[in-house]
Amino acid sequence: MPLMGSLYIGSSGLQTSQNALNTTAHNLSNVDTTGYTRQQVQQSNRAYVTLSTDPKSISNKQTGLGVTYSRVKQVRDYFLDKTYRKESGRSMFYEVSTEVMEEVESQLGELNGEAFQTTMTDFWTAIQELSKDPSSSVTQGLIVQRANEFVQRAGAVYDGLSSYQNNLNTQIKQNVDKINKYGNQLLTLNDQIRAIESGGIEHANDLRDARNQILDELAELTNMTFSEDRYGSVSVQIEGVDFVKDGTCYEIALKTDEATGFYTPFWPQDATYTVRADGTRDYNIDGAEVFDLSVEISSDLNTDIGGLKAMLLARGDHRANYTDLAEGKYDSVSQSVVMNIQGEFDQMIHNVVTKVNDILAKAAGVQTGDLELADGTKLENARYCTVDPDGYMRMEDGSPIQLFTKVTTDGYEKVSVKEADGSLKDYWVMKKEDPESPESLYTIGNLQVNPALTKEPSKLGFRLADGSEDKETADALKAAFTEEAYTLNPNVQKKTTFVDYYTDLVSQVSNSGYVFRSIYENQVSTVEATQSAREQVIGVSTDEELSNMIKFQNAYNASSRYINVISEMLEHILSTLGV
């Protein structure tokens, strides 16, 4: 090969070694950059110059033109990426669930520095004191005072749980906005990567790093899958539905519940809608929800992946009360941590309130039976008493005294009843609770202590018609708090008392929190192990890069010396020939 042509070999070595050194320096400068994937240099031969061909020879006579810097590739493992993203999503699901349980424990355990259990104990103590001296104005005043504290602090706990639902609701919107932002960023990166790599010369490694980082963060929020086409564009599916595909981001929309303000993520392309008078769309999202929250949460089914789903499950779809614990309805709230606790807590308050009122109603002469009203209306299985104030626990108008009343409606209404002889007589009939009519329920948000008793606790009286103390009613109130007749929910078999109900409720939350914490800690170990394996592939090793730097530096120096030698030879030849 001519000496002048030999310079190509040296110059190619210089150029390739310099590019390889730049790549090594790029790796070292990004050793602590989150999401960075180490880049690996690949070198290959330049085209050969064929000097002659000889069919009889093993090979043709050829001379090379040096080395070329063929490409810089990212070192990644698709299967490790897929495993890491799946496990990090599951880890985030249980991290959110653990945080929710801890917040609920905080709401139940403390109320302005005082546990609600103290309020329950104080009310129970007041009942015990009343049983010792029922007719005392002091004990009667104490029980009304403790009842007021009981209602107020119960309302504060329930409001705290409701506020936390609102907090979760805000986080849900923020995360949906973040997911949509990530989707649009992926579209932009797809376009940039295709533009750079379409020529088949360059590789957009740094842009691919940015895209992979987005996929990692997206995987923490949702159960997502991804794939890359031959043009370098990534497609993403969330919960099995296309999110980013073919140059389009199918953004997740939010349906706002008018009653609660709760957001429900849904796919607009799968929902039907009508157009309002103002031009906006009213979506019917049945079947278009992003998450099917009715499916059992299970690792085997891969339904426990994504922090956003965990937030939706924890928040629930409404503010629960004791009616949600009824047979046939409990499954709709059982998977929601906050709704489950709201229902169980409200059930405790409801049971206490109605039991106390029932005992007082019995003392006031309330009985159960069928009545025919003056207008011919028949009331079956009604609870009633006569208006005549022949009982001791009556208001001035003759209605039975209630320690607890509803804010929105009275507990009793006066009706005219047709007697057997055809005459009419006034009765007090207890209004029935109707789950379809929230204002009729003895529930936390609709509860107060009887205002008449707040002003004048002595109206309780606790005296019989003959003037003696009514120990029987006071003892019945005391016995009601120690009767094992209540369960936390339909799935719990253990019977408990009013005194122990709240303790059992807190223990249930603590046990559930311990389970979530254990799963989360195990999942963290799994994610760390997967990430460690992934880092061994994509991570930058300073020792390896420094070794490469020495290798490429020596190659650069060798190419430089080679050029010097060729230069000296040319100079010697020219000087010898006297040119």
Coordinates of C-alpha atoms in Angstrom, one line a residue, residues 77 79-88 523-538:
D77 CA -31.9 -5.7 29.5
F79 CA -36.6 -8.3 30.7
L80 CA -35.0 -6.6 33.7
D81 CA -36.7 -3.3 32.7
K82 CA -40.0 -5.1 32.4
T83 CA -39.6 -6.9 35.8
Y84 CA -38.4 -3.7 37.5
R85 CA -41.3 -1.6 36.3
K86 CA -43.8 -4.2 37.3
E87 CA -42.4 -4.7 40.8
S88 CA -41.9 -1.0 41.4
Q523 CA -41.7 -5.6 48.0
V524 CA -39.1 -3.0 48.6
S525 CA -36.5 -5.9 48.9
T526 CA -37.7 -7.3 45.6
V527 CA -37.5 -3.9 43.9
E528 CA -34.0 -3.3 45.3
A529 CA -32.8 -6.7 44.2
T530 CA -34.2 -6.2 40.7
Q531 CA -32.8 -2.7 40.5
S532 CA -29.4 -4.0 41.6
A533 CA -29.4 -6.6 38.8
R534 CA -30.4 -3.9 36.4
E535 CA -27.7 -1.5 37.6
Q536 CA -25.1 -4.2 36.9
V537 CA -26.2 -4.0 33.3
I538 CA -27.0 -0.3 32.8

